Amino acid sequence: MVKFIIKRLLYIVLAMYLIITATFFLMQLAPGSPFASERDLPPAIEEQLNAKYGLDNPWYIQYKDYLVDTITFDFGESMKYTGRSTNDIIAEGFPVSLALGLQAMILAIGLGILLGVISALYHNKFADYAATIFAVLGISVPSFILAGLLQYYLSFKLGMFPVSGWKGFAYTILPSFAIAITHAGFIAKLTRSSMLEQNNSEYVKLARAKGLGKWTVVFKHTLRNALLPVVTYLGPLFAGVITGSFVIEQIFAVPGLGRHFVTSITNRDYTVIMGTTVFYSLILLFAVLIVDILYSVIDPRIKLKGAKK
């Protein structure tokens, strides 16, 4: 396990270097500049701003400075918000996205596994059809359309929840469901397929022959083995919901990190774009590492270091 973790950490370092390099050169290739929107900006002031942020240096000097700053986790000062650093923006937005993402993740996992188990246990019956329809609709309907429908019917028509903002628990319910429904549909389909496969295995037939009840077999035998495909999906899911859904945070005016990322792209705020990209990548890579470690916890037969022939 220790060797595996060390090896994966080295891969993470290599992957982060490639991501940092790709992000930097993509920003260099993008036309325009962060100050292009300032139409009345005098040339002398624009030169001073370029000198302040090092944009007048050759690309290899900028690349070197960017690598050094990234290694020290100093992503620099925002080019649009005077006096605010990228680190401050991440520190401000990430806790909001974290709270919203954890809530959405709990809903997605709980609802998805429940629907998948019910669908597999009542295969080709009404419960199976109903759960499958819900999962397909959840996967097919884009999250921004679902968010608009939730706002219109549950907020405007019924007045059950606030339309937007971030002032308490009631404000988290609609965006959490808007993020969770799509992921719950994927998890439900994965759980259903895996459960159906496990239900036809010999050990399940033996457990039922011993007289064990349907739900007893599920919780003691089949569910644990059926969760492996779901765990595979949890890595990208974790990174996606924890860092915030870009569109959902915009629609519900949630002051999370995803909203800052979208705003930084619109404003061509290079330091914020590159800083949040590196931050997202770190979370995703470590989430995948944790998922790989969880494999051995769920199924001890899996050897992370590889089976010896």
PDB file of C-alpha atoms in Angstrom, residues 24-292:
ATOM      1  CA  PHE A  24      -0.003  28.533 -19.067  1.00  0.00           C
ATOM      2  CA  PHE A  25       0.445  28.132 -22.809  1.00  0.00           C
ATOM      3  CA  LEU A  26      -3.299  28.137 -23.454  1.00  0.00           C
ATOM      4  CA  MET A  27      -3.471  31.483 -21.679  1.00  0.00           C
ATOM      5  CA  GLN A  28      -0.542  32.701 -23.783  1.00  0.00           C
ATOM      6  CA  LEU A  29      -2.245  31.631 -27.016  1.00  0.00           C
ATOM      7  CA  ALA A  30      -5.548  33.307 -26.124  1.00  0.00           C
ATOM      8  CA  PRO A  31      -5.972  36.590 -28.029  1.00  0.00           C
ATOM      9  CA  GLY A  32      -6.210  39.894 -26.214  1.00  0.00           C
ATOM     10  CA  SER A  33      -5.119  40.842 -22.717  1.00  0.00           C
ATOM     11  CA  PRO A  34      -6.685  41.110 -19.250  1.00  0.00           C
ATOM     12  CA  PHE A  35      -6.907  44.877 -19.681  1.00  0.00           C
ATOM     13  CA  ALA A  36      -8.504  44.841 -23.127  1.00  0.00           C
ATOM     14  CA  SER A  37     -11.919  45.727 -21.688  1.00  0.00           C
ATOM     15  CA  GLU A  38     -10.518  48.929 -20.202  1.00  0.00           C
ATOM     16  CA  ARG A  39     -11.176  50.980 -23.348  1.00  0.00           C
ATOM     17  CA  ASP A  40     -10.249  54.353 -21.863  1.00  0.00           C
ATOM     18  CA  LEU A  41      -7.023  53.083 -20.298  1.00  0.00           C
ATOM     19  CA  PRO A  42      -4.072  55.305 -21.238  1.00  0.00           C
ATOM     20  CA  PRO A  43      -1.107  53.480 -22.818  1.00  0.00           C
ATOM     21  CA  ALA A  44       1.220  54.534 -19.991  1.00  0.00           C
ATOM     22  CA  ILE A  45      -1.040  53.011 -17.333  1.00  0.00           C
ATOM     23  CA  GLU A  46      -1.457  49.827 -19.369  1.00  0.00           C
ATOM     24  CA  GLU A  47       2.337  49.527 -19.584  1.00  0.00           C
ATOM     25  CA  GLN A  48       2.587  49.945 -15.812  1.00  0.00           C
ATOM     26  CA  LEU A  49      -0.035  47.207 -15.287  1.00  0.00           C
ATOM     27  CA  ASN A  50       1.779  44.870 -17.678  1.00  0.00           C
ATOM     28  CA  ALA A  51       5.031  45.508 -15.797  1.00  0.00           C
ATOM     29  CA  LYS A  52       3.316  44.956 -12.422  1.00  0.00           C
ATOM     30  CA  TYR A  53       2.012  41.529 -13.410  1.00  0.00           C
ATOM     31  CA  GLY A  54       5.078  40.579 -15.482  1.00  0.00           C
ATOM     32  CA  LEU A  55       3.156  40.454 -18.757  1.00  0.00           C
ATOM     33  CA  ASP A  56       5.888  42.442 -20.515  1.00  0.00           C
ATOM     34  CA  ASN A  57       8.480  39.746 -19.812  1.00  0.00           C
ATOM     35  CA  PRO A  58       9.397  37.064 -22.386  1.00  0.00           C
ATOM     36  CA  TRP A  59       7.200  33.971 -22.235  1.00  0.00           C
ATOM     37  CA  TYR A  60       9.942  31.782 -20.745  1.00  0.00           C
ATOM     38  CA  ILE A  61      10.428  34.233 -17.858  1.00  0.00           C
ATOM     39  CA  GLN A  62       6.672  34.267 -17.228  1.00  0.00           C
ATOM     40  CA  TYR A  63       6.622  30.463 -17.397  1.00  0.00           C
ATOM     41  CA  LYS A  64       9.458  30.176 -14.876  1.00  0.00           C
ATOM     42  CA  ASP A  65       7.802  32.641 -12.496  1.00  0.00           C
ATOM     43  CA  TYR A  66       4.489  30.830 -12.853  1.00  0.00           C
ATOM     44  CA  LEU A  67       6.065  27.453 -12.017  1.00  0.00           C
ATOM     45  CA  VAL A  68       7.844  28.857  -8.949  1.00  0.00           C
ATOM     46  CA  ASP A  69       4.692  30.594  -7.701  1.00  0.00           C
ATOM     47  CA  THR A  70       2.595  27.461  -8.225  1.00  0.00           C
ATOM     48  CA  ILE A  71       5.049  25.255  -6.330  1.00  0.00           C
ATOM     49  CA  THR A  72       4.827  27.657  -3.384  1.00  0.00           C
ATOM     50  CA  PHE A  73       1.008  27.860  -3.769  1.00  0.00           C
ATOM     51  CA  ASP A  74       1.222  31.595  -4.376  1.00  0.00           C
ATOM     52  CA  PHE A  75      -1.073  32.205  -7.348  1.00  0.00           C
ATOM     53  CA  GLY A  76      -0.582  35.953  -7.378  1.00  0.00           C
ATOM     54  CA  GLU A  77      -2.877  38.946  -7.229  1.00  0.00           C
ATOM     55  CA  SER A  78      -6.066  39.167  -9.243  1.00  0.00           C
ATOM     56  CA  MET A  79      -5.749  41.314 -12.352  1.00  0.00           C
ATOM     57  CA  LYS A  80      -9.337  42.557 -12.083  1.00  0.00           C
ATOM     58  CA  TYR A  81      -9.953  42.871  -8.350  1.00  0.00           C
ATOM     59  CA  THR A  82      -7.411  45.302  -6.937  1.00  0.00           C
ATOM     60  CA  GLY A  83      -5.898  44.232  -3.642  1.00  0.00           C
ATOM     61  CA  ARG A  84      -7.307  40.685  -3.766  1.00  0.00           C
ATOM     62  CA  SER A  85      -5.096  37.663  -4.275  1.00  0.00           C
ATOM     63  CA  THR A  86      -6.138  34.458  -5.975  1.00  0.00           C
ATOM     64  CA  ASN A  87      -5.485  32.610  -2.725  1.00  0.00           C
ATOM     65  CA  ASP A  88      -8.009  34.866  -0.968  1.00  0.00           C
ATOM     66  CA  ILE A  89     -10.604  34.240  -3.665  1.00  0.00           C
ATOM     67  CA  ILE A  90     -10.111  30.465  -3.374  1.00  0.00           C
ATOM     68  CA  ALA A  91     -10.246  30.634   0.432  1.00  0.00           C
ATOM     69  CA  GLU A  92     -13.479  32.638   0.207  1.00  0.00           C
ATOM     70  CA  GLY A  93     -15.272  30.580  -2.439  1.00  0.00           C
ATOM     71  CA  PHE A  94     -14.159  27.032  -1.676  1.00  0.00           C
ATOM     72  CA  PRO A  95     -15.929  26.632   1.731  1.00  0.00           C
ATOM     73  CA  VAL A  96     -19.215  27.598   0.061  1.00  0.00           C
ATOM     74  CA  SER A  97     -18.698  25.136  -2.787  1.00  0.00           C
ATOM     75  CA  LEU A  98     -17.567  22.510  -0.272  1.00  0.00           C
ATOM     76  CA  ALA A  99     -20.756  22.825   1.793  1.00  0.00           C
ATOM     77  CA  LEU A 100     -22.971  22.774  -1.297  1.00  0.00           C
ATOM     78  CA  GLY A 101     -21.013  19.925  -2.872  1.00  0.00           C
ATOM     79  CA  LEU A 102     -21.081  17.692   0.206  1.00  0.00           C
ATOM     80  CA  GLN A 103     -24.822  18.154   0.512  1.00  0.00           C
ATOM     81  CA  ALA A 104     -25.338  17.377  -3.177  1.00  0.00           C
ATOM     82  CA  MET A 105     -23.026  14.372  -2.975  1.00  0.00           C
ATOM     83  CA  ILE A 106     -24.896  12.879  -0.009  1.00  0.00           C
ATOM     84  CA  LEU A 107     -28.182  13.303  -1.874  1.00  0.00           C
ATOM     85  CA  ALA A 108     -26.777  11.809  -5.092  1.00  0.00           C
ATOM     86  CA  ILE A 109     -25.221   8.776  -3.422  1.00  0.00           C
ATOM     87  CA  GLY A 110     -28.156   8.043  -1.117  1.00  0.00           C
ATOM     88  CA  LEU A 111     -30.846   8.521  -3.753  1.00  0.00           C
ATOM     89  CA  GLY A 112     -28.878   6.788  -6.511  1.00  0.00           C
ATOM     90  CA  ILE A 113     -28.011   3.669  -4.504  1.00  0.00           C
ATOM     91  CA  LEU A 114     -31.561   3.409  -3.119  1.00  0.00           C
ATOM     92  CA  LEU A 115     -33.119   3.622  -6.580  1.00  0.00           C
ATOM     93  CA  GLY A 116     -30.581   1.173  -8.008  1.00  0.00           C
ATOM     94  CA  VAL A 117     -31.185  -1.403  -5.291  1.00  0.00           C
ATOM     95  CA  ILE A 118     -34.987  -1.119  -5.573  1.00  0.00           C
ATOM     96  CA  SER A 119     -34.770  -1.366  -9.348  1.00  0.00           C
ATOM     97  CA  ALA A 120     -32.632  -4.532  -9.174  1.00  0.00           C
ATOM     98  CA  LEU A 121     -34.720  -6.234  -6.486  1.00  0.00           C
ATOM     99  CA  TYR A 122     -37.975  -5.635  -8.353  1.00  0.00           C
ATOM    100  CA  HIS A 123     -36.570  -6.343 -11.798  1.00  0.00           C
ATOM    101  CA  ASN A 124     -39.115  -5.925 -14.643  1.00  0.00           C
ATOM    102  CA  LYS A 125     -41.783  -4.706 -12.224  1.00  0.00           C
ATOM    103  CA  PHE A 126     -43.372  -1.311 -11.648  1.00  0.00           C
ATOM    104  CA  ALA A 127     -40.723  -0.194  -9.142  1.00  0.00           C
ATOM    105  CA  ASP A 128     -37.998  -1.055 -11.651  1.00  0.00           C
ATOM    106  CA  TYR A 129     -39.671   0.902 -14.431  1.00  0.00           C
ATOM    107  CA  ALA A 130     -40.320   3.925 -12.197  1.00  0.00           C
ATOM    108  CA  ALA A 131     -36.728   4.023 -10.904  1.00  0.00           C
ATOM    109  CA  THR A 132     -35.333   3.577 -14.419  1.00  0.00           C
ATOM    110  CA  ILE A 133     -37.474   6.421 -15.791  1.00  0.00           C
ATOM    111  CA  PHE A 134     -36.282   8.704 -12.981  1.00  0.00           C
ATOM    112  CA  ALA A 135     -32.639   7.769 -13.640  1.00  0.00           C
ATOM    113  CA  VAL A 136     -32.936   8.311 -17.401  1.00  0.00           C
ATOM    114  CA  LEU A 137     -34.640  11.680 -16.928  1.00  0.00           C
ATOM    115  CA  GLY A 138     -31.996  12.703 -14.411  1.00  0.00           C
ATOM    116  CA  ILE A 139     -29.220  11.850 -16.852  1.00  0.00           C
ATOM    117  CA  SER A 140     -30.944  13.344 -19.902  1.00  0.00           C
ATOM    118  CA  VAL A 141     -32.178  16.689 -18.539  1.00  0.00           C
ATOM    119  CA  PRO A 142     -29.306  19.227 -18.273  1.00  0.00           C
ATOM    120  CA  SER A 143     -28.708  20.595 -14.803  1.00  0.00           C
ATOM    121  CA  PHE A 144     -29.335  24.226 -15.852  1.00  0.00           C
ATOM    122  CA  ILE A 145     -32.785  23.301 -17.225  1.00  0.00           C
ATOM    123  CA  LEU A 146     -33.564  21.372 -14.059  1.00  0.00           C
ATOM    124  CA  ALA A 147     -32.422  24.358 -11.998  1.00  0.00           C
ATOM    125  CA  GLY A 148     -34.752  26.668 -13.932  1.00  0.00           C
ATOM    126  CA  LEU A 149     -37.687  24.291 -13.471  1.00  0.00           C
ATOM    127  CA  LEU A 150     -37.031  24.010  -9.739  1.00  0.00           C
ATOM    128  CA  GLN A 151     -36.874  27.787  -9.418  1.00  0.00           C
ATOM    129  CA  TYR A 152     -40.057  28.320 -11.414  1.00  0.00           C
ATOM    130  CA  TYR A 153     -42.289  25.713  -9.789  1.00  0.00           C
ATOM    131  CA  LEU A 154     -40.945  25.421  -6.248  1.00  0.00           C
ATOM    132  CA  SER A 155     -39.942  29.055  -5.764  1.00  0.00           C
ATOM    133  CA  PHE A 156     -42.163  31.272  -7.950  1.00  0.00           C
ATOM    134  CA  LYS A 157     -45.298  29.120  -8.076  1.00  0.00           C
ATOM    135  CA  LEU A 158     -45.320  27.439  -4.657  1.00  0.00           C
ATOM    136  CA  GLY A 159     -42.997  29.724  -2.700  1.00  0.00           C
ATOM    137  CA  MET A 160     -41.451  26.770  -0.868  1.00  0.00           C
ATOM    138  CA  PHE A 161     -37.799  27.794  -1.237  1.00  0.00           C
ATOM    139  CA  PRO A 162     -35.801  30.990  -1.925  1.00  0.00           C
ATOM    140  CA  VAL A 163     -35.055  31.683  -5.571  1.00  0.00           C
ATOM    141  CA  SER A 164     -31.361  32.465  -5.143  1.00  0.00           C
ATOM    142  CA  GLY A 165     -28.743  33.624  -2.690  1.00  0.00           C
ATOM    143  CA  TRP A 166     -26.778  32.085   0.146  1.00  0.00           C
ATOM    144  CA  LYS A 167     -28.201  33.124   3.502  1.00  0.00           C
ATOM    145  CA  GLY A 168     -29.072  29.855   5.239  1.00  0.00           C
ATOM    146  CA  PHE A 169     -29.916  26.177   4.860  1.00  0.00           C
ATOM    147  CA  ALA A 170     -33.109  26.857   2.892  1.00  0.00           C
ATOM    148  CA  TYR A 171     -31.003  28.474   0.149  1.00  0.00           C
ATOM    149  CA  THR A 172     -28.965  25.264  -0.323  1.00  0.00           C
ATOM    150  CA  ILE A 173     -31.824  22.856  -1.045  1.00  0.00           C
ATOM    151  CA  LEU A 174     -32.655  23.712  -4.655  1.00  0.00           C
ATOM    152  CA  PRO A 175     -29.047  24.023  -5.915  1.00  0.00           C
ATOM    153  CA  SER A 176     -28.147  20.789  -4.097  1.00  0.00           C
ATOM    154  CA  PHE A 177     -30.949  18.895  -5.836  1.00  0.00           C
ATOM    155  CA  ALA A 178     -30.108  20.508  -9.182  1.00  0.00           C
ATOM    156  CA  ILE A 179     -26.542  19.193  -8.883  1.00  0.00           C
ATOM    157  CA  ALA A 180     -27.469  15.828  -7.331  1.00  0.00           C
ATOM    158  CA  ILE A 181     -30.228  14.612  -9.667  1.00  0.00           C
ATOM    159  CA  THR A 182     -27.967  14.011 -12.674  1.00  0.00           C
ATOM    160  CA  HIS A 183     -25.342  12.199 -10.599  1.00  0.00           C
ATOM    161  CA  ALA A 184     -28.061  10.193  -8.807  1.00  0.00           C
ATOM    162  CA  GLY A 185     -29.266   8.959 -12.192  1.00  0.00           C
ATOM    163  CA  PHE A 186     -25.785   7.697 -13.111  1.00  0.00           C
ATOM    164  CA  ILE A 187     -25.324   6.032  -9.727  1.00  0.00           C
ATOM    165  CA  ALA A 188     -28.760   4.396  -9.958  1.00  0.00           C
ATOM    166  CA  LYS A 189     -27.942   2.898 -13.367  1.00  0.00           C
ATOM    167  CA  LEU A 190     -24.538   1.656 -12.184  1.00  0.00           C
ATOM    168  CA  THR A 191     -25.994   0.162  -8.996  1.00  0.00           C
ATOM    169  CA  ARG A 192     -28.833  -1.522 -10.858  1.00  0.00           C
ATOM    170  CA  SER A 193     -26.547  -3.167 -13.438  1.00  0.00           C
ATOM    171  CA  SER A 194     -24.068  -4.321 -10.810  1.00  0.00           C
ATOM    172  CA  MET A 195     -26.801  -5.593  -8.486  1.00  0.00           C
ATOM    173  CA  LEU A 196     -28.424  -7.618 -11.279  1.00  0.00           C
ATOM    174  CA  GLU A 197     -25.059  -9.201 -12.018  1.00  0.00           C
ATOM    175  CA  GLN A 198     -24.508 -10.047  -8.349  1.00  0.00           C
ATOM    176  CA  ASN A 199     -28.023 -11.462  -7.949  1.00  0.00           C
ATOM    177  CA  ASN A 200     -27.237 -14.154 -10.518  1.00  0.00           C
ATOM    178  CA  SER A 201     -24.024 -15.232  -8.774  1.00  0.00           C
ATOM    179  CA  GLU A 202     -23.685 -18.529  -6.915  1.00  0.00           C
ATOM    180  CA  TYR A 203     -23.134 -17.081  -3.453  1.00  0.00           C
ATOM    181  CA  VAL A 204     -26.404 -15.140  -3.646  1.00  0.00           C
ATOM    182  CA  LYS A 205     -28.303 -18.251  -4.737  1.00  0.00           C
ATOM    183  CA  LEU A 206     -26.767 -20.132  -1.809  1.00  0.00           C
ATOM    184  CA  ALA A 207     -27.719 -17.374   0.655  1.00  0.00           C
ATOM    185  CA  ARG A 208     -31.303 -17.441  -0.576  1.00  0.00           C
ATOM    186  CA  ALA A 209     -31.355 -21.243  -0.396  1.00  0.00           C
ATOM    187  CA  LYS A 210     -30.441 -20.926   3.288  1.00  0.00           C
ATOM    188  CA  GLY A 211     -33.613 -18.935   3.825  1.00  0.00           C
ATOM    189  CA  LEU A 212     -32.143 -15.432   4.148  1.00  0.00           C
ATOM    190  CA  GLY A 213     -34.537 -12.608   3.350  1.00  0.00           C
ATOM    191  CA  LYS A 214     -34.261 -10.441   0.260  1.00  0.00           C
ATOM    192  CA  TRP A 215     -33.027  -7.309   2.061  1.00  0.00           C
ATOM    193  CA  THR A 216     -30.727  -9.338   4.335  1.00  0.00           C
ATOM    194  CA  VAL A 217     -28.941 -10.711   1.280  1.00  0.00           C
ATOM    195  CA  VAL A 218     -28.650  -7.182  -0.117  1.00  0.00           C
ATOM    196  CA  PHE A 219     -27.043  -5.595   2.942  1.00  0.00           C
ATOM    197  CA  LYS A 220     -24.846  -8.543   3.943  1.00  0.00           C
ATOM    198  CA  HIS A 221     -23.699  -9.777   0.544  1.00  0.00           C
ATOM    199  CA  THR A 222     -24.596  -8.179  -2.776  1.00  0.00           C
ATOM    200  CA  LEU A 223     -24.487  -4.443  -2.022  1.00  0.00           C
ATOM    201  CA  ARG A 224     -20.836  -4.386  -0.964  1.00  0.00           C
ATOM    202  CA  ASN A 225     -19.676  -6.117  -4.148  1.00  0.00           C
ATOM    203  CA  ALA A 226     -22.066  -4.073  -6.284  1.00  0.00           C
ATOM    204  CA  LEU A 227     -20.583  -0.790  -5.044  1.00  0.00           C
ATOM    205  CA  LEU A 228     -17.265  -1.151  -6.886  1.00  0.00           C
ATOM    206  CA  PRO A 229     -18.502   0.493 -10.128  1.00  0.00           C
ATOM    207  CA  VAL A 230     -20.151   3.200  -8.034  1.00  0.00           C
ATOM    208  CA  VAL A 231     -16.892   3.871  -6.179  1.00  0.00           C
ATOM    209  CA  THR A 232     -15.163   4.295  -9.547  1.00  0.00           C
ATOM    210  CA  TYR A 233     -17.626   7.058 -10.402  1.00  0.00           C
ATOM    211  CA  LEU A 234     -17.219   8.754  -7.008  1.00  0.00           C
ATOM    212  CA  GLY A 235     -13.752  10.125  -7.789  1.00  0.00           C
ATOM    213  CA  PRO A 236     -14.771  12.531 -10.570  1.00  0.00           C
ATOM    214  CA  LEU A 237     -18.110  13.072  -8.794  1.00  0.00           C
ATOM    215  CA  PHE A 238     -16.357  14.201  -5.617  1.00  0.00           C
ATOM    216  CA  ALA A 239     -14.090  16.628  -7.445  1.00  0.00           C
ATOM    217  CA  GLY A 240     -16.962  17.970  -9.531  1.00  0.00           C
ATOM    218  CA  VAL A 241     -19.464  18.668  -6.771  1.00  0.00           C
ATOM    219  CA  ILE A 242     -16.966  19.764  -4.120  1.00  0.00           C
ATOM    220  CA  THR A 243     -15.386  22.442  -6.288  1.00  0.00           C
ATOM    221  CA  GLY A 244     -18.809  23.678  -7.297  1.00  0.00           C
ATOM    222  CA  SER A 245     -20.999  23.449 -10.336  1.00  0.00           C
ATOM    223  CA  PHE A 246     -20.182  26.454 -12.534  1.00  0.00           C
ATOM    224  CA  VAL A 247     -23.624  26.828 -14.077  1.00  0.00           C
ATOM    225  CA  ILE A 248     -25.654  26.044 -10.956  1.00  0.00           C
ATOM    226  CA  GLU A 249     -23.732  28.533  -8.842  1.00  0.00           C
ATOM    227  CA  GLN A 250     -24.345  31.196 -11.467  1.00  0.00           C
ATOM    228  CA  ILE A 251     -28.086  30.451 -11.694  1.00  0.00           C
ATOM    229  CA  PHE A 252     -28.657  30.432  -7.936  1.00  0.00           C
ATOM    230  CA  ALA A 253     -26.192  33.288  -7.232  1.00  0.00           C
ATOM    231  CA  VAL A 254     -24.132  31.082  -4.930  1.00  0.00           C
ATOM    232  CA  PRO A 255     -20.817  32.801  -4.057  1.00  0.00           C
ATOM    233  CA  GLY A 256     -18.780  29.634  -4.555  1.00  0.00           C
ATOM    234  CA  LEU A 257     -15.531  28.886  -6.300  1.00  0.00           C
ATOM    235  CA  GLY A 258     -17.243  27.815  -9.516  1.00  0.00           C
ATOM    236  CA  ARG A 259     -18.869  31.206  -9.871  1.00  0.00           C
ATOM    237  CA  HIS A 260     -15.503  32.934  -9.355  1.00  0.00           C
ATOM    238  CA  PHE A 261     -13.985  30.690 -12.026  1.00  0.00           C
ATOM    239  CA  VAL A 262     -16.644  31.622 -14.597  1.00  0.00           C
ATOM    240  CA  THR A 263     -16.274  35.309 -13.743  1.00  0.00           C
ATOM    241  CA  SER A 264     -12.496  35.111 -14.094  1.00  0.00           C
ATOM    242  CA  ILE A 265     -12.826  33.644 -17.601  1.00  0.00           C
ATOM    243  CA  THR A 266     -15.224  36.419 -18.582  1.00  0.00           C
ATOM    244  CA  ASN A 267     -12.849  39.031 -17.169  1.00  0.00           C
ATOM    245  CA  ARG A 268      -9.735  37.326 -18.640  1.00  0.00           C
ATOM    246  CA  ASP A 269      -8.276  37.294 -15.136  1.00  0.00           C
ATOM    247  CA  TYR A 270      -5.238  35.105 -15.881  1.00  0.00           C
ATOM    248  CA  THR A 271      -4.025  34.639 -12.316  1.00  0.00           C
ATOM    249  CA  VAL A 272      -7.440  33.529 -11.050  1.00  0.00           C
ATOM    250  CA  ILE A 273      -8.003  31.240 -14.042  1.00  0.00           C
ATOM    251  CA  MET A 274      -4.670  29.473 -13.611  1.00  0.00           C
ATOM    252  CA  GLY A 275      -4.904  29.351  -9.819  1.00  0.00           C
ATOM    253  CA  THR A 276      -8.376  27.800  -9.751  1.00  0.00           C
ATOM    254  CA  THR A 277      -7.447  25.368 -12.540  1.00  0.00           C
ATOM    255  CA  VAL A 278      -4.492  24.091 -10.523  1.00  0.00           C
ATOM    256  CA  PHE A 279      -6.677  23.877  -7.414  1.00  0.00           C
ATOM    257  CA  TYR A 280      -9.369  21.895  -9.278  1.00  0.00           C
ATOM    258  CA  SER A 281      -6.763  19.542 -10.716  1.00  0.00           C
ATOM    259  CA  LEU A 282      -5.235  18.802  -7.306  1.00  0.00           C
ATOM    260  CA  ILE A 283      -8.622  17.901  -5.862  1.00  0.00           C
ATOM    261  CA  LEU A 284      -9.469  15.653  -8.819  1.00  0.00           C
ATOM    262  CA  LEU A 285      -6.141  13.796  -8.738  1.00  0.00           C
ATOM    263  CA  PHE A 286      -6.280  13.183  -4.995  1.00  0.00           C
ATOM    264  CA  ALA A 287      -9.935  12.122  -5.245  1.00  0.00           C
ATOM    265  CA  VAL A 288      -8.960   9.469  -7.806  1.00  0.00           C
ATOM    266  CA  LEU A 289      -6.148   8.307  -5.492  1.00  0.00           C
ATOM    267  CA  ILE A 290      -8.562   7.938  -2.579  1.00  0.00           C
ATOM    268  CA  VAL A 291     -10.955   5.965  -4.786  1.00  0.00           C
ATOM    269  CA  ASP A 292      -8.179   3.538  -5.725  1.00  0.00           C
TER     270      ASP A 292
END
